[in-house]
Amino acid sequence: MDLNNLSSQEYNAYVQSKAKPSPMGKNLVWAFLVGGFICLIGQGLMDFYKSRGLGVEAAGTAVSVTLIFVTALLTGIGVFDNIAKHAGAGTLVPITGFANAMVSPAMEFKQEGLVTGTAVKLFTVAGPVLVYGISASVIYGLILWIMKVV
């Protein structure tokens, strides 16, 4: 079969015939269970930090920092990616997904050096987040200021 001379409909039919069906039910259950377990750990950490005298806001910050640190550590030693293979979106939706997205590229390029490898790749991921976050906050601030002036 000459794939270069197929129409887009014929090509799509060919691809569909070769693709393995996705076990969606199994994937949904794994994502739900693992994501729920991460949230359960987060709630346990929240209760722990509050029992140690932190207020709700400080305890929430401590939970975020702890989850990010643990995920970065597990990504660095190669454990988190194995969990994510089975759990899919269950590991990506909570804050752990952000930590993994930050550390994975940095670990991949660490052999290129601290600055040109690791640091550059960290900012490759963080750069758009920072740019859009700061830009959005400036725009929202201007809108709020205009609304108060008018």
mmCIF file of C-alpha atoms in Angstrom:
data_model
loop_
_atom_site.group_PDB
_atom_site.id
_atom_site.type_symbol
_atom_site.label_atom_id
_atom_site.label_comp_id
_atom_site.label_asym_id
_atom_site.label_seq_id
_atom_site.Cartn_x
_atom_site.Cartn_y
_atom_site.Cartn_z
ATOM 1 C CA MET A 1 0.000 0.000 0.000
ATOM 2 C CA ASP A 2 1.421 3.367 -1.027
ATOM 3 C CA LEU A 3 0.729 5.727 1.883
ATOM 4 C CA ASN A 4 1.819 8.789 -0.094
ATOM 5 C CA ASN A 5 -1.096 8.544 -2.554
ATOM 6 C CA LEU A 6 -3.931 8.062 -0.043
ATOM 7 C CA SER A 7 -6.641 10.620 0.579
ATOM 8 C CA SER A 8 -6.931 11.888 4.130
ATOM 9 C CA GLN A 9 -10.015 9.709 4.704
ATOM 10 C CA GLU A 10 -8.234 6.599 3.425
ATOM 11 C CA TYR A 11 -5.186 7.423 5.543
ATOM 12 C CA ASN A 12 -7.354 7.899 8.660
ATOM 13 C CA ALA A 13 -9.030 4.545 8.006
ATOM 14 C CA TYR A 14 -5.596 2.925 7.620
ATOM 15 C CA VAL A 15 -4.352 4.445 10.891
ATOM 16 C CA GLN A 16 -7.502 3.344 12.731
ATOM 17 C CA SER A 17 -7.038 -0.212 11.487
ATOM 18 C CA LYS A 18 -3.470 -0.312 12.866
ATOM 19 C CA ALA A 19 -4.072 1.477 16.196
ATOM 20 C CA LYS A 20 -4.581 -0.566 19.330
ATOM 21 C CA PRO A 21 -7.754 0.251 21.243
ATOM 22 C CA SER A 22 -7.122 2.194 24.427
ATOM 23 C CA PRO A 23 -8.319 0.559 27.654
ATOM 24 C CA MET A 24 -10.191 3.729 28.644
ATOM 25 C CA GLY A 25 -12.054 2.223 31.602
ATOM 26 C CA LYS A 26 -8.854 0.901 33.147
ATOM 27 C CA ASN A 27 -7.067 4.213 32.517
ATOM 28 C CA LEU A 28 -9.885 6.193 34.122
ATOM 29 C CA VAL A 29 -9.880 4.008 37.219
ATOM 30 C CA TRP A 30 -6.081 4.237 37.612
ATOM 31 C CA ALA A 31 -6.119 8.025 37.148
ATOM 32 C CA PHE A 32 -8.919 8.384 39.685
ATOM 33 C CA LEU A 33 -7.290 6.139 42.278
ATOM 34 C CA VAL A 34 -3.782 7.568 42.003
ATOM 35 C CA GLY A 35 -4.984 11.182 41.797
ATOM 36 C CA GLY A 36 -7.244 10.539 44.776
ATOM 37 C CA PHE A 37 -4.374 8.954 46.691
ATOM 38 C CA ILE A 38 -2.175 12.000 46.032
ATOM 39 C CA CYS A 39 -4.980 14.227 47.290
ATOM 40 C CA LEU A 40 -5.388 11.975 50.327
ATOM 41 C CA ILE A 41 -1.683 12.390 51.079
ATOM 42 C CA GLY A 42 -2.103 16.148 50.662
ATOM 43 C CA GLN A 43 -5.008 16.187 53.113
ATOM 44 C CA GLY A 44 -3.015 14.088 55.583
ATOM 45 C CA LEU A 45 -0.120 16.534 55.311
ATOM 46 C CA MET A 46 -2.531 19.439 55.808
ATOM 47 C CA ASP A 47 -3.901 17.874 58.977
ATOM 48 C CA PHE A 48 -0.364 17.124 60.179
ATOM 49 C CA TYR A 49 0.872 20.679 59.638
ATOM 50 C CA LYS A 50 -2.234 22.162 61.261
ATOM 51 C CA SER A 51 -1.758 19.870 64.272
ATOM 52 C CA ARG A 52 1.765 21.305 64.605
ATOM 53 C CA GLY A 53 0.341 24.798 65.024
ATOM 54 C CA LEU A 54 0.342 26.187 61.492
ATOM 55 C CA GLY A 55 -2.644 28.204 60.314
ATOM 56 C CA VAL A 56 -4.681 27.088 57.326
ATOM 57 C CA GLU A 57 -2.792 29.298 54.843
ATOM 58 C CA ALA A 58 0.659 28.384 56.173
ATOM 59 C CA ALA A 59 -0.284 24.697 56.305
ATOM 60 C CA GLY A 60 -1.494 24.851 52.688
ATOM 61 C CA THR A 61 1.799 26.391 51.649
ATOM 62 C CA ALA A 62 3.721 23.714 53.551
ATOM 63 C CA VAL A 63 1.672 20.980 51.849
ATOM 64 C CA SER A 64 2.415 22.450 48.403
ATOM 65 C CA VAL A 65 6.124 22.708 49.150
ATOM 66 C CA THR A 66 6.223 19.156 50.524
ATOM 67 C CA LEU A 67 4.397 17.657 47.534
ATOM 68 C CA ILE A 68 6.616 19.540 45.092
ATOM 69 C CA PHE A 69 9.776 18.448 46.925
ATOM 70 C CA VAL A 70 8.743 14.784 47.144
ATOM 71 C CA THR A 71 7.698 14.715 43.471
ATOM 72 C CA ALA A 72 10.941 16.367 42.373
ATOM 73 C CA LEU A 73 12.909 13.844 44.442
ATOM 74 C CA LEU A 74 10.940 10.879 43.051
ATOM 75 C CA THR A 75 11.368 12.232 39.514
ATOM 76 C CA GLY A 76 15.096 12.657 40.074
ATOM 77 C CA ILE A 77 15.545 9.046 41.157
ATOM 78 C CA GLY A 78 13.300 7.747 38.359
ATOM 79 C CA VAL A 79 10.342 6.541 40.424
ATOM 80 C CA PHE A 80 7.692 9.130 39.565
ATOM 81 C CA ASP A 81 7.785 8.424 35.816
ATOM 82 C CA ASN A 82 7.043 4.745 36.484
ATOM 83 C CA ILE A 83 4.038 5.738 38.591
ATOM 84 C CA ALA A 84 2.872 8.163 35.880
ATOM 85 C CA LYS A 85 3.038 5.425 33.212
ATOM 86 C CA HIS A 86 0.222 3.570 34.960
ATOM 87 C CA ALA A 87 -1.675 6.470 36.516
ATOM 88 C CA GLY A 88 -1.680 8.890 33.583
ATOM 89 C CA ALA A 89 -3.595 12.073 34.359
ATOM 90 C CA GLY A 90 -3.899 11.034 38.005
ATOM 91 C CA THR A 91 -0.330 12.235 38.516
ATOM 92 C CA LEU A 92 -0.569 15.213 36.194
ATOM 93 C CA VAL A 93 -3.586 17.048 37.562
ATOM 94 C CA PRO A 94 -2.416 17.730 41.129
ATOM 95 C CA ILE A 95 0.562 19.978 41.861
ATOM 96 C CA THR A 96 2.767 16.932 41.468
ATOM 97 C CA GLY A 97 2.360 17.173 37.696
ATOM 98 C CA PHE A 98 3.895 20.648 37.716
ATOM 99 C CA ALA A 99 6.859 19.487 39.769
ATOM 100 C CA ASN A 100 7.416 16.533 37.459
ATOM 101 C CA ALA A 101 7.167 18.778 34.394
ATOM 102 C CA MET A 102 9.865 21.025 35.875
ATOM 103 C CA VAL A 103 12.319 18.337 36.927
ATOM 104 C CA SER A 104 12.037 15.874 34.017
ATOM 105 C CA PRO A 105 13.599 18.110 31.334
ATOM 106 C CA ALA A 106 16.276 19.258 33.759
ATOM 107 C CA MET A 107 17.242 15.650 34.528
ATOM 108 C CA GLU A 108 17.272 14.798 30.835
ATOM 109 C CA PHE A 109 19.805 17.531 30.043
ATOM 110 C CA LYS A 110 21.950 17.427 33.206
ATOM 111 C CA GLN A 111 24.912 15.968 31.305
ATOM 112 C CA GLU A 112 25.168 19.252 29.373
ATOM 113 C CA GLY A 113 26.123 21.075 32.560
ATOM 114 C CA LEU A 114 24.516 22.943 35.424
ATOM 115 C CA VAL A 115 23.823 26.177 33.555
ATOM 116 C CA THR A 116 23.546 25.170 29.884
ATOM 117 C CA GLY A 117 21.702 21.920 30.617
ATOM 118 C CA THR A 118 19.747 21.813 33.849
ATOM 119 C CA ALA A 119 19.031 25.519 34.408
ATOM 120 C CA VAL A 120 18.133 26.211 30.785
ATOM 121 C CA LYS A 121 15.651 23.352 30.681
ATOM 122 C CA LEU A 122 14.085 24.399 34.000
ATOM 123 C CA PHE A 123 13.422 27.851 32.572
ATOM 124 C CA THR A 124 12.189 26.401 29.274
ATOM 125 C CA VAL A 125 9.222 25.018 31.191
ATOM 126 C CA ALA A 126 8.918 27.748 33.819
ATOM 127 C CA GLY A 127 9.389 30.652 31.384
ATOM 128 C CA PRO A 128 5.959 30.533 29.735
ATOM 129 C CA VAL A 129 4.283 29.988 33.113
ATOM 130 C CA LEU A 130 6.031 33.047 34.547
ATOM 131 C CA VAL A 131 5.446 35.213 31.468
ATOM 132 C CA TYR A 132 1.742 34.442 31.205
ATOM 133 C CA GLY A 133 1.238 34.600 34.975
ATOM 134 C CA ILE A 134 2.901 37.988 35.303
ATOM 135 C CA SER A 135 1.211 39.316 32.162
ATOM 136 C CA ALA A 136 -2.215 38.188 33.366
ATOM 137 C CA SER A 137 -1.671 39.764 36.793
ATOM 138 C CA VAL A 138 -0.672 43.099 35.181
ATOM 139 C CA ILE A 139 -3.719 43.042 32.892
ATOM 140 C CA TYR A 140 -6.065 42.144 35.753
ATOM 141 C CA GLY A 141 -4.480 44.827 37.919
ATOM 142 C CA LEU A 142 -4.985 47.442 35.210
ATOM 143 C CA ILE A 143 -8.617 46.397 34.732
ATOM 144 C CA LEU A 144 -9.213 46.620 38.482
ATOM 145 C CA TRP A 145 -7.509 50.021 38.648
ATOM 146 C CA ILE A 146 -9.597 51.313 35.710
ATOM 147 C CA MET A 147 -12.780 50.033 37.347
ATOM 148 C CA LYS A 148 -11.946 51.849 40.595
ATOM 149 C CA VAL A 149 -11.058 55.099 38.794
ATOM 150 C CA VAL A 150 -14.209 55.162 36.654
#
